[in-house]
Amino acid sequence: MLCAVKTYQGSCHCGRIRFEVDGDIDHVRSCDCSICQRRGALNHRVAKESLRLLVPWSDLTLYQWGSRTAKDYFCPVCGILPFRRPSDPTAQELREGVEPFDGWAVNARCLEGLDLDAIPVKKIHGSRIELLEGLSRGERAVHEERTYSQSETRKKLGKWLR
Ligand SMILES: [Zn+2]
């Protein structure tokens, strides 16, 4: 099979966040969970070492909510969320055979040189995943609009960074 892995340049809208990602983007994922639906992302998952941030991690703001195992990184200037670390599988998902994913979900809309109209879209029903039973989304969501220092981020994300 032909290897179609390419290196793509990615950025937020204002350009403060710049990154490179290696991937064979043969499909994208359109998820209907509460955050993906609102931001309209078309995600593609890559291994953790396939994403290289070209600016300091401290230039990003981290938002965590729900099970708090996902890491949503966005630009504090223009608000674009170019990539996220997906949440760990819930107990229900593990029972259903969902494998833990050790990587990044990159918003393909933030990558240069992609013809998104030509890439198949896979529908993902994240909204059906029960995070914390008995709580509304508003009660689950906790804004953490704080920017970590680079060393603090590296410490917290040790296993994600080379
Ligand atoms: Zn920006």
PDB file of N, CA and C in Angstrom, residues 53-158:
ATOM      1  N   LEU A  53       4.804  21.199  18.159  1.00  0.00           N
ATOM      2  CA  LEU A  53       4.449  22.597  18.374  1.00  0.00           C
ATOM      3  C   LEU A  53       5.672  23.456  18.050  1.00  0.00           C
ATOM      4  N   LEU A  54       5.481  24.531  17.281  1.00  0.00           N
ATOM      5  CA  LEU A  54       6.601  25.375  16.858  1.00  0.00           C
ATOM      6  C   LEU A  54       6.706  26.645  17.695  1.00  0.00           C
ATOM      7  N   VAL A  55       5.854  26.762  18.699  1.00  0.00           N
ATOM      8  CA  VAL A  55       5.896  27.906  19.626  1.00  0.00           C
ATOM      9  C   VAL A  55       5.907  27.318  21.037  1.00  0.00           C
ATOM     10  N   PRO A  56       6.216  28.128  22.056  1.00  0.00           N
ATOM     11  CA  PRO A  56       6.217  27.573  23.416  1.00  0.00           C
ATOM     12  C   PRO A  56       4.823  27.108  23.844  1.00  0.00           C
ATOM     13  N   TRP A  57       4.779  26.020  24.624  1.00  0.00           N
ATOM     14  CA  TRP A  57       3.489  25.537  25.140  1.00  0.00           C
ATOM     15  C   TRP A  57       2.793  26.601  25.967  1.00  0.00           C
ATOM     16  N   SER A  58       3.578  27.499  26.563  1.00  0.00           N
ATOM     17  CA  SER A  58       2.979  28.540  27.398  1.00  0.00           C
ATOM     18  C   SER A  58       2.187  29.550  26.574  1.00  0.00           C
ATOM     19  N   ASP A  59       2.304  29.505  25.226  1.00  0.00           N
ATOM     20  CA  ASP A  59       1.488  30.392  24.386  1.00  0.00           C
ATOM     21  C   ASP A  59       0.063  29.878  24.224  1.00  0.00           C
ATOM     22  N   LEU A  60      -0.190  28.650  24.670  1.00  0.00           N
ATOM     23  CA  LEU A  60      -1.526  28.055  24.552  1.00  0.00           C
ATOM     24  C   LEU A  60      -2.274  28.171  25.867  1.00  0.00           C
ATOM     25  N   THR A  61      -3.582  28.167  25.795  1.00  0.00           N
ATOM     26  CA  THR A  61      -4.407  28.095  26.998  1.00  0.00           C
ATOM     27  C   THR A  61      -5.090  26.731  27.023  1.00  0.00           C
ATOM     28  N   LEU A  62      -5.113  26.137  28.203  1.00  0.00           N
ATOM     29  CA  LEU A  62      -5.696  24.807  28.366  1.00  0.00           C
ATOM     30  C   LEU A  62      -7.095  24.921  28.969  1.00  0.00           C
ATOM     31  N   TYR A  63      -8.040  24.250  28.351  1.00  0.00           N
ATOM     32  CA  TYR A  63      -9.423  24.202  28.845  1.00  0.00           C
ATOM     33  C   TYR A  63      -9.750  22.743  29.168  1.00  0.00           C
ATOM     34  N   GLN A  64     -10.228  22.500  30.378  1.00  0.00           N
ATOM     35  CA  GLN A  64     -10.609  21.137  30.754  1.00  0.00           C
ATOM     36  C   GLN A  64     -12.015  21.131  31.326  1.00  0.00           C
ATOM     37  N   TRP A  65     -12.761  20.093  31.043  1.00  0.00           N
ATOM     38  CA  TRP A  65     -14.177  20.027  31.409  1.00  0.00           C
ATOM     39  C   TRP A  65     -14.566  18.556  31.506  1.00  0.00           C
ATOM     40  N   GLY A  66     -15.796  18.313  31.890  1.00  0.00           N
ATOM     41  CA  GLY A  66     -16.314  16.943  31.890  1.00  0.00           C
ATOM     42  C   GLY A  66     -15.461  16.015  32.736  1.00  0.00           C
ATOM     43  N   SER A  67     -14.989  14.922  32.124  1.00  0.00           N
ATOM     44  CA  SER A  67     -14.180  13.952  32.861  1.00  0.00           C
ATOM     45  C   SER A  67     -12.798  14.516  33.189  1.00  0.00           C
ATOM     46  N   ARG A  68     -12.449  15.653  32.575  1.00  0.00           N
ATOM     47  CA  ARG A  68     -11.180  16.341  32.803  1.00  0.00           C
ATOM     48  C   ARG A  68      -9.975  15.500  32.377  1.00  0.00           C
ATOM     49  N   THR A  69     -10.187  14.489  31.581  1.00  0.00           N
ATOM     50  CA  THR A  69      -9.054  13.728  31.069  1.00  0.00           C
ATOM     51  C   THR A  69      -8.655  14.233  29.681  1.00  0.00           C
ATOM     52  N   ALA A  70      -9.541  14.951  29.007  1.00  0.00           N
ATOM     53  CA  ALA A  70      -9.182  15.562  27.724  1.00  0.00           C
ATOM     54  C   ALA A  70      -8.443  16.864  27.977  1.00  0.00           C
ATOM     55  N   LYS A  71      -7.636  17.280  26.983  1.00  0.00           N
ATOM     56  CA  LYS A  71      -6.943  18.551  27.088  1.00  0.00           C
ATOM     57  C   LYS A  71      -7.233  19.340  25.807  1.00  0.00           C
ATOM     58  N   ASP A  72      -8.027  20.394  25.961  1.00  0.00           N
ATOM     59  CA  ASP A  72      -8.380  21.245  24.830  1.00  0.00           C
ATOM     60  C   ASP A  72      -7.496  22.476  24.860  1.00  0.00           C
ATOM     61  N   TYR A  73      -6.644  22.607  23.847  1.00  0.00           N
ATOM     62  CA  TYR A  73      -5.717  23.733  23.781  1.00  0.00           C
ATOM     63  C   TYR A  73      -6.235  24.752  22.785  1.00  0.00           C
ATOM     64  N   PHE A  74      -6.313  26.005  23.211  1.00  0.00           N
ATOM     65  CA  PHE A  74      -6.735  27.029  22.264  1.00  0.00           C
ATOM     66  C   PHE A  74      -5.849  28.256  22.357  1.00  0.00           C
ATOM     67  N   CYS A  75      -5.948  29.082  21.318  1.00  0.00           N
ATOM     68  CA  CYS A  75      -5.155  30.307  21.257  1.00  0.00           C
ATOM     69  C   CYS A  75      -5.831  31.376  22.098  1.00  0.00           C
ATOM     70  N   PRO A  76      -5.111  31.973  23.047  1.00  0.00           N
ATOM     71  CA  PRO A  76      -5.737  32.977  23.899  1.00  0.00           C
ATOM     72  C   PRO A  76      -5.993  34.291  23.173  1.00  0.00           C
ATOM     73  N   VAL A  77      -5.439  34.454  21.976  1.00  0.00           N
ATOM     74  CA  VAL A  77      -5.635  35.701  21.233  1.00  0.00           C
ATOM     75  C   VAL A  77      -6.862  35.589  20.329  1.00  0.00           C
ATOM     76  N   CYS A  78      -6.898  34.573  19.459  1.00  0.00           N
ATOM     77  CA  CYS A  78      -7.988  34.491  18.473  1.00  0.00           C
ATOM     78  C   CYS A  78      -9.028  33.436  18.829  1.00  0.00           C
ATOM     79  N   GLY A  79      -8.767  32.606  19.822  1.00  0.00           N
ATOM     80  CA  GLY A  79      -9.779  31.666  20.299  1.00  0.00           C
ATOM     81  C   GLY A  79      -9.882  30.357  19.544  1.00  0.00           C
ATOM     82  N   ILE A  80      -9.058  30.173  18.515  1.00  0.00           N
ATOM     83  CA  ILE A  80      -9.138  28.937  17.730  1.00  0.00           C
ATOM     84  C   ILE A  80      -8.513  27.779  18.513  1.00  0.00           C
ATOM     85  N   LEU A  81      -9.159  26.608  18.405  1.00  0.00           N
ATOM     86  CA  LEU A  81      -8.709  25.401  19.113  1.00  0.00           C
ATOM     87  C   LEU A  81      -8.162  24.438  18.058  1.00  0.00           C
ATOM     88  N   PRO A  82      -6.847  24.451  17.812  1.00  0.00           N
ATOM     89  CA  PRO A  82      -6.317  23.682  16.677  1.00  0.00           C
ATOM     90  C   PRO A  82      -6.102  22.202  16.938  1.00  0.00           C
ATOM     91  N   PHE A  83      -5.937  21.818  18.183  1.00  0.00           N
ATOM     92  CA  PHE A  83      -5.772  20.386  18.473  1.00  0.00           C
ATOM     93  C   PHE A  83      -6.127  20.124  19.925  1.00  0.00           C
ATOM     94  N   ARG A  84      -6.454  18.871  20.197  1.00  0.00           N
ATOM     95  CA  ARG A  84      -6.819  18.491  21.553  1.00  0.00           C
ATOM     96  C   ARG A  84      -6.317  17.085  21.823  1.00  0.00           C
ATOM     97  N   ARG A  85      -6.155  16.810  23.092  1.00  0.00           N
ATOM     98  CA  ARG A  85      -5.801  15.473  23.521  1.00  0.00           C
ATOM     99  C   ARG A  85      -7.133  14.851  23.949  1.00  0.00           C
ATOM    100  N   PRO A  86      -7.618  13.833  23.217  1.00  0.00           N
ATOM    101  CA  PRO A  86      -8.939  13.293  23.522  1.00  0.00           C
ATOM    102  C   PRO A  86      -9.021  12.701  24.931  1.00  0.00           C
ATOM    103  N   SER A  87     -10.239  12.622  25.429  1.00  0.00           N
ATOM    104  CA  SER A  87     -10.447  12.073  26.773  1.00  0.00           C
ATOM    105  C   SER A  87     -10.152  10.583  26.811  1.00  0.00           C
ATOM    106  N   ASP A  88      -9.840  10.113  28.009  1.00  0.00           N
ATOM    107  CA  ASP A  88      -9.675   8.674  28.216  1.00  0.00           C
ATOM    108  C   ASP A  88     -11.040   8.006  28.020  1.00  0.00           C
ATOM    109  N   PRO A  89     -11.062   6.736  27.594  1.00  0.00           N
ATOM    110  CA  PRO A  89     -12.351   6.052  27.470  1.00  0.00           C
ATOM    111  C   PRO A  89     -13.053   5.975  28.821  1.00  0.00           C
ATOM    112  N   THR A  90     -14.365   6.114  28.793  1.00  0.00           N
ATOM    113  CA  THR A  90     -15.139   5.944  30.022  1.00  0.00           C
ATOM    114  C   THR A  90     -15.261   4.451  30.323  1.00  0.00           C
ATOM    115  N   ALA A  91     -15.761   4.136  31.530  1.00  0.00           N
ATOM    116  CA  ALA A  91     -15.948   2.730  31.907  1.00  0.00           C
ATOM    117  C   ALA A  91     -16.869   2.044  30.897  1.00  0.00           C
ATOM    118  N   GLN A  92     -17.915   2.776  30.465  1.00  0.00           N
ATOM    119  CA  GLN A  92     -18.857   2.218  29.486  1.00  0.00           C
ATOM    120  C   GLN A  92     -18.142   1.916  28.160  1.00  0.00           C
ATOM    121  N   GLU A  93     -17.314   2.862  27.708  1.00  0.00           N
ATOM    122  CA  GLU A  93     -16.599   2.648  26.442  1.00  0.00           C
ATOM    123  C   GLU A  93     -15.631   1.472  26.538  1.00  0.00           C
ATOM    124  N   LEU A  94     -14.953   1.356  27.680  1.00  0.00           N
ATOM    125  CA  LEU A  94     -14.026   0.238  27.855  1.00  0.00           C
ATOM    126  C   LEU A  94     -14.778  -1.083  27.765  1.00  0.00           C
ATOM    127  N   ARG A  95     -15.977  -1.107  28.390  1.00  0.00           N
ATOM    128  CA  ARG A  95     -16.804  -2.321  28.315  1.00  0.00           C
ATOM    129  C   ARG A  95     -17.205  -2.620  26.874  1.00  0.00           C
ATOM    130  N   GLU A  96     -17.360  -1.537  26.060  1.00  0.00           N
ATOM    131  CA  GLU A  96     -17.763  -1.711  24.663  1.00  0.00           C
ATOM    132  C   GLU A  96     -16.578  -1.963  23.746  1.00  0.00           C
ATOM    133  N   GLY A  97     -15.372  -2.048  24.326  1.00  0.00           N
ATOM    134  CA  GLY A  97     -14.204  -2.401  23.531  1.00  0.00           C
ATOM    135  C   GLY A  97     -13.451  -1.237  22.920  1.00  0.00           C
ATOM    136  N   VAL A  98     -13.742  -0.007  23.380  1.00  0.00           N
ATOM    137  CA  VAL A  98     -13.012   1.158  22.873  1.00  0.00           C
ATOM    138  C   VAL A  98     -11.584   1.129  23.415  1.00  0.00           C
ATOM    139  N   GLU A  99     -10.623   1.241  22.514  1.00  0.00           N
ATOM    140  CA  GLU A  99      -9.222   1.223  22.924  1.00  0.00           C
ATOM    141  C   GLU A  99      -8.793   2.614  23.384  1.00  0.00           C
ATOM    142  N   PRO A 100      -8.014   2.719  24.458  1.00  0.00           N
ATOM    143  CA  PRO A 100      -7.457   4.026  24.823  1.00  0.00           C
ATOM    144  C   PRO A 100      -6.628   4.578  23.660  1.00  0.00           C
ATOM    145  N   PHE A 101      -6.685   5.888  23.446  1.00  0.00           N
ATOM    146  CA  PHE A 101      -5.957   6.512  22.344  1.00  0.00           C
ATOM    147  C   PHE A 101      -4.872   7.418  22.900  1.00  0.00           C
ATOM    148  N   ASP A 102      -3.637   7.149  22.526  1.00  0.00           N
ATOM    149  CA  ASP A 102      -2.488   7.864  23.068  1.00  0.00           C
ATOM    150  C   ASP A 102      -1.961   8.837  22.005  1.00  0.00           C
ATOM    151  N   GLY A 103      -2.684   9.903  21.755  1.00  0.00           N
ATOM    152  CA  GLY A 103      -2.237  10.829  20.709  1.00  0.00           C
ATOM    153  C   GLY A 103      -3.041  12.117  20.706  1.00  0.00           C
ATOM    154  N   TRP A 104      -3.077  12.767  19.540  1.00  0.00           N
ATOM    155  CA  TRP A 104      -3.725  14.065  19.397  1.00  0.00           C
ATOM    156  C   TRP A 104      -4.842  13.991  18.361  1.00  0.00           C
ATOM    157  N   ALA A 105      -5.891  14.748  18.602  1.00  0.00           N
ATOM    158  CA  ALA A 105      -6.915  14.979  17.580  1.00  0.00           C
ATOM    159  C   ALA A 105      -6.677  16.379  17.030  1.00  0.00           C
ATOM    160  N   VAL A 106      -6.215  16.441  15.783  1.00  0.00           N
ATOM    161  CA  VAL A 106      -5.863  17.724  15.163  1.00  0.00           C
ATOM    162  C   VAL A 106      -7.051  18.201  14.329  1.00  0.00           C
ATOM    163  N   ASN A 107      -7.371  19.493  14.452  1.00  0.00           N
ATOM    164  CA  ASN A 107      -8.443  20.063  13.649  1.00  0.00           C
ATOM    165  C   ASN A 107      -7.929  20.281  12.229  1.00  0.00           C
ATOM    166  N   ALA A 108      -8.384  19.432  11.291  1.00  0.00           N
ATOM    167  CA  ALA A 108      -7.881  19.512   9.916  1.00  0.00           C
ATOM    168  C   ALA A 108      -8.203  20.857   9.280  1.00  0.00           C
ATOM    169  N   ARG A 109      -9.171  21.581   9.813  1.00  0.00           N
ATOM    170  CA  ARG A 109      -9.491  22.915   9.283  1.00  0.00           C
ATOM    171  C   ARG A 109      -8.364  23.906   9.539  1.00  0.00           C
ATOM    172  N   CYS A 110      -7.453  23.561  10.461  1.00  0.00           N
ATOM    173  CA  CYS A 110      -6.334  24.455  10.790  1.00  0.00           C
ATOM    174  C   CYS A 110      -5.074  24.106  10.003  1.00  0.00           C
ATOM    175  N   LEU A 111      -5.154  23.137   9.080  1.00  0.00           N
ATOM    176  CA  LEU A 111      -3.972  22.708   8.325  1.00  0.00           C
ATOM    177  C   LEU A 111      -3.982  23.313   6.926  1.00  0.00           C
ATOM    178  N   GLU A 112      -2.785  23.611   6.427  1.00  0.00           N
ATOM    179  CA  GLU A 112      -2.654  24.170   5.077  1.00  0.00           C
ATOM    180  C   GLU A 112      -2.576  23.039   4.052  1.00  0.00           C
ATOM    181  N   GLY A 113      -3.045  23.322   2.862  1.00  0.00           N
ATOM    182  CA  GLY A 113      -2.845  22.421   1.733  1.00  0.00           C
ATOM    183  C   GLY A 113      -3.717  21.186   1.732  1.00  0.00           C
ATOM    184  N   LEU A 114      -4.860  21.244   2.417  1.00  0.00           N
ATOM    185  CA  LEU A 114      -5.786  20.107   2.433  1.00  0.00           C
ATOM    186  C   LEU A 114      -7.048  20.497   1.677  1.00  0.00           C
ATOM    187  N   ASP A 115      -7.534  19.603   0.808  1.00  0.00           N
ATOM    188  CA  ASP A 115      -8.822  19.815   0.154  1.00  0.00           C
ATOM    189  C   ASP A 115      -9.874  19.071   0.975  1.00  0.00           C
ATOM    190  N   LEU A 116     -10.471  19.779   1.935  1.00  0.00           N
ATOM    191  CA  LEU A 116     -11.390  19.110   2.863  1.00  0.00           C
ATOM    192  C   LEU A 116     -12.617  18.545   2.162  1.00  0.00           C
ATOM    193  N   ASP A 117     -13.005  19.125   1.033  1.00  0.00           N
ATOM    194  CA  ASP A 117     -14.171  18.602   0.308  1.00  0.00           C
ATOM    195  C   ASP A 117     -13.895  17.227  -0.279  1.00  0.00           C
ATOM    196  N   ALA A 118     -12.608  16.876  -0.424  1.00  0.00           N
ATOM    197  CA  ALA A 118     -12.258  15.603  -1.055  1.00  0.00           C
ATOM    198  C   ALA A 118     -11.978  14.503  -0.025  1.00  0.00           C
ATOM    199  N   ILE A 119     -12.100  14.827   1.261  1.00  0.00           N
ATOM    200  CA  ILE A 119     -11.747  13.860   2.311  1.00  0.00           C
ATOM    201  C   ILE A 119     -13.027  13.313   2.948  1.00  0.00           C
ATOM    202  N   PRO A 120     -13.166  11.985   3.017  1.00  0.00           N
ATOM    203  CA  PRO A 120     -14.376  11.408   3.625  1.00  0.00           C
ATOM    204  C   PRO A 120     -14.528  11.828   5.092  1.00  0.00           C
ATOM    205  N   VAL A 121     -15.758  12.088   5.494  1.00  0.00           N
ATOM    206  CA  VAL A 121     -16.062  12.495   6.866  1.00  0.00           C
ATOM    207  C   VAL A 121     -16.711  11.318   7.592  1.00  0.00           C
ATOM    208  N   LYS A 122     -16.111  10.955   8.720  1.00  0.00           N
ATOM    209  CA  LYS A 122     -16.656   9.879   9.543  1.00  0.00           C
ATOM    210  C   LYS A 122     -17.415  10.509  10.712  1.00  0.00           C
ATOM    211  N   LYS A 123     -18.680  10.142  10.882  1.00  0.00           N
ATOM    212  CA  LYS A 123     -19.486  10.707  11.968  1.00  0.00           C
ATOM    213  C   LYS A 123     -19.175   9.988  13.286  1.00  0.00           C
ATOM    214  N   ILE A 124     -18.878  10.774  14.323  1.00  0.00           N
ATOM    215  CA  ILE A 124     -18.596  10.232  15.643  1.00  0.00           C
ATOM    216  C   ILE A 124     -19.662  10.775  16.606  1.00  0.00           C
ATOM    217  N   HIS A 125     -20.253   9.893  17.401  1.00  0.00           N
ATOM    218  CA  HIS A 125     -21.343  10.326  18.275  1.00  0.00           C
ATOM    219  C   HIS A 125     -20.859  10.479  19.713  1.00  0.00           C
ATOM    220  N   GLY A 126     -19.991  11.469  19.896  1.00  0.00           N
ATOM    221  CA  GLY A 126     -19.467  11.731  21.236  1.00  0.00           C
ATOM    222  C   GLY A 126     -20.543  12.141  22.222  1.00  0.00           C
ATOM    223  N   SER A 127     -21.643  12.685  21.720  1.00  0.00           N
ATOM    224  CA  SER A 127     -22.717  13.146  22.617  1.00  0.00           C
ATOM    225  C   SER A 127     -23.368  11.986  23.348  1.00  0.00           C
ATOM    226  N   ARG A 128     -23.201  10.768  22.833  1.00  0.00           N
ATOM    227  CA  ARG A 128     -23.839   9.616  23.476  1.00  0.00           C
ATOM    228  C   ARG A 128     -23.007   9.062  24.631  1.00  0.00           C
ATOM    229  N   ILE A 129     -21.801   9.599  24.809  1.00  0.00           N
ATOM    230  CA  ILE A 129     -20.951   9.112  25.897  1.00  0.00           C
ATOM    231  C   ILE A 129     -21.369   9.797  27.192  1.00  0.00           C
ATOM    232  N   GLU A 130     -21.737   9.012  28.136  1.00  0.00           N
ATOM    233  CA  GLU A 130     -22.132   9.559  29.437  1.00  0.00           C
ATOM    234  C   GLU A 130     -20.868   9.828  30.243  1.00  0.00           C
ATOM    235  N   LEU A 131     -20.678  11.081  30.622  1.00  0.00           N
ATOM    236  CA  LEU A 131     -19.453  11.428  31.347  1.00  0.00           C
ATOM    237  C   LEU A 131     -19.618  11.194  32.839  1.00  0.00           C
ATOM    238  N   LEU A 132     -20.458  11.990  33.429  1.00  0.00           N
ATOM    239  CA  LEU A 132     -20.699  11.870  34.863  1.00  0.00           C
ATOM    240  C   LEU A 132     -22.205  11.834  35.028  1.00  0.00           C
ATOM    241  N   GLU A 133     -22.716  10.707  35.391  1.00  0.00           N
ATOM    242  CA  GLU A 133     -24.165  10.551  35.420  1.00  0.00           C
ATOM    243  C   GLU A 133     -24.812  11.491  36.416  1.00  0.00           C
ATOM    244  N   GLY A 134     -25.952  12.027  36.021  1.00  0.00           N
ATOM    245  CA  GLY A 134     -26.750  12.838  36.925  1.00  0.00           C
ATOM    246  C   GLY A 134     -26.401  14.316  36.952  1.00  0.00           C
ATOM    247  N   LEU A 135     -25.379  14.724  36.194  1.00  0.00           N
ATOM    248  CA  LEU A 135     -25.010  16.139  36.184  1.00  0.00           C
ATOM    249  C   LEU A 135     -25.275  16.715  34.799  1.00  0.00           C
ATOM    250  N   SER A 136     -25.743  17.951  34.765  1.00  0.00           N
ATOM    251  CA  SER A 136     -25.924  18.620  33.480  1.00  0.00           C
ATOM    252  C   SER A 136     -24.555  19.035  32.943  1.00  0.00           C
ATOM    253  N   ARG A 137     -24.519  19.372  31.646  1.00  0.00           N
ATOM    254  CA  ARG A 137     -23.256  19.789  31.066  1.00  0.00           C
ATOM    255  C   ARG A 137     -22.725  21.028  31.778  1.00  0.00           C
ATOM    256  N   GLY A 138     -23.643  21.952  32.114  1.00  0.00           N
ATOM    257  CA  GLY A 138     -23.210  23.177  32.777  1.00  0.00           C
ATOM    258  C   GLY A 138     -22.550  22.899  34.113  1.00  0.00           C
ATOM    259  N   GLU A 139     -23.069  21.897  34.800  1.00  0.00           N
ATOM    260  CA  GLU A 139     -22.482  21.553  36.091  1.00  0.00           C
ATOM    261  C   GLU A 139     -21.134  20.856  35.921  1.00  0.00           C
ATOM    262  N   ARG A 140     -21.008  20.107  34.796  1.00  0.00           N
ATOM    263  CA  ARG A 140     -19.757  19.383  34.568  1.00  0.00           C
ATOM    264  C   ARG A 140     -18.644  20.310  34.106  1.00  0.00           C
ATOM    265  N   ALA A 141     -19.044  21.293  33.288  1.00  0.00           N
ATOM    266  CA  ALA A 141     -18.014  22.115  32.658  1.00  0.00           C
ATOM    267  C   ALA A 141     -17.340  23.016  33.674  1.00  0.00           C
ATOM    268  N   VAL A 142     -16.053  23.009  33.653  1.00  0.00           N
ATOM    269  CA  VAL A 142     -15.287  23.898  34.517  1.00  0.00           C
ATOM    270  C   VAL A 142     -14.264  24.609  33.641  1.00  0.00           C
ATOM    271  N   HIS A 143     -14.374  25.906  33.582  1.00  0.00           N
ATOM    272  CA  HIS A 143     -13.415  26.649  32.776  1.00  0.00           C
ATOM    273  C   HIS A 143     -12.090  26.766  33.515  1.00  0.00           C
ATOM    274  N   GLU A 144     -11.050  26.475  32.836  1.00  0.00           N
ATOM    275  CA  GLU A 144      -9.728  26.686  33.402  1.00  0.00           C
ATOM    276  C   GLU A 144      -8.954  27.550  32.442  1.00  0.00           C
ATOM    277  N   GLU A 145      -9.305  28.814  32.429  1.00  0.00           N
ATOM    278  CA  GLU A 145      -8.685  29.704  31.453  1.00  0.00           C
ATOM    279  C   GLU A 145      -7.398  30.258  32.042  1.00  0.00           C
ATOM    280  N   ARG A 146      -6.512  29.361  32.278  1.00  0.00           N
ATOM    281  CA  ARG A 146      -5.221  29.779  32.795  1.00  0.00           C
ATOM    282  C   ARG A 146      -4.155  29.254  31.868  1.00  0.00           C
ATOM    283  N   THR A 147      -3.114  29.989  31.799  1.00  0.00           N
ATOM    284  CA  THR A 147      -2.011  29.594  30.942  1.00  0.00           C
ATOM    285  C   THR A 147      -0.901  29.047  31.816  1.00  0.00           C
ATOM    286  N   TYR A 148      -0.494  27.842  31.523  1.00  0.00           N
ATOM    287  CA  TYR A 148       0.585  27.254  32.296  1.00  0.00           C
ATOM    288  C   TYR A 148       1.936  27.750  31.783  1.00  0.00           C
ATOM    289  N   SER A 149       2.865  27.872  32.667  1.00  0.00           N
ATOM    290  CA  SER A 149       4.222  28.145  32.229  1.00  0.00           C
ATOM    291  C   SER A 149       4.712  26.908  31.481  1.00  0.00           C
ATOM    292  N   GLN A 150       5.709  27.094  30.649  1.00  0.00           N
ATOM    293  CA  GLN A 150       6.165  25.972  29.842  1.00  0.00           C
ATOM    294  C   GLN A 150       6.626  24.808  30.724  1.00  0.00           C
ATOM    295  N   SER A 151       7.353  25.119  31.789  1.00  0.00           N
ATOM    296  CA  SER A 151       7.861  24.024  32.624  1.00  0.00           C
ATOM    297  C   SER A 151       6.718  23.327  33.352  1.00  0.00           C
ATOM    298  N   GLU A 152       5.742  24.117  33.783  1.00  0.00           N
ATOM    299  CA  GLU A 152       4.598  23.534  34.475  1.00  0.00           C
ATOM    300  C   GLU A 152       3.808  22.637  33.522  1.00  0.00           C
ATOM    301  N   THR A 153       3.650  23.120  32.269  1.00  0.00           N
ATOM    302  CA  THR A 153       2.931  22.324  31.276  1.00  0.00           C
ATOM    303  C   THR A 153       3.687  21.044  30.987  1.00  0.00           C
ATOM    304  N   ARG A 154       5.007  21.152  30.862  1.00  0.00           N
ATOM    305  CA  ARG A 154       5.796  19.955  30.573  1.00  0.00           C
ATOM    306  C   ARG A 154       5.685  18.942  31.707  1.00  0.00           C
ATOM    307  N   LYS A 155       5.653  19.446  32.928  1.00  0.00           N
ATOM    308  CA  LYS A 155       5.553  18.542  34.070  1.00  0.00           C
ATOM    309  C   LYS A 155       4.210  17.821  34.042  1.00  0.00           C
ATOM    310  N   LYS A 156       3.140  18.600  33.796  1.00  0.00           N
ATOM    311  CA  LYS A 156       1.808  18.019  33.784  1.00  0.00           C
ATOM    312  C   LYS A 156       1.610  17.072  32.607  1.00  0.00           C
ATOM    313  N   LEU A 157       2.266  17.378  31.499  1.00  0.00           N
ATOM    314  CA  LEU A 157       2.035  16.613  30.275  1.00  0.00           C
ATOM    315  C   LEU A 157       3.216  15.738  29.944  1.00  0.00           C
ATOM    316  N   GLY A 158       4.022  15.426  30.943  1.00  0.00           N
ATOM    317  CA  GLY A 158       5.274  14.715  30.698  1.00  0.00           C
ATOM    318  C   GLY A 158       5.177  13.597  29.687  1.00  0.00           C
TER     319      GLY A 158
END
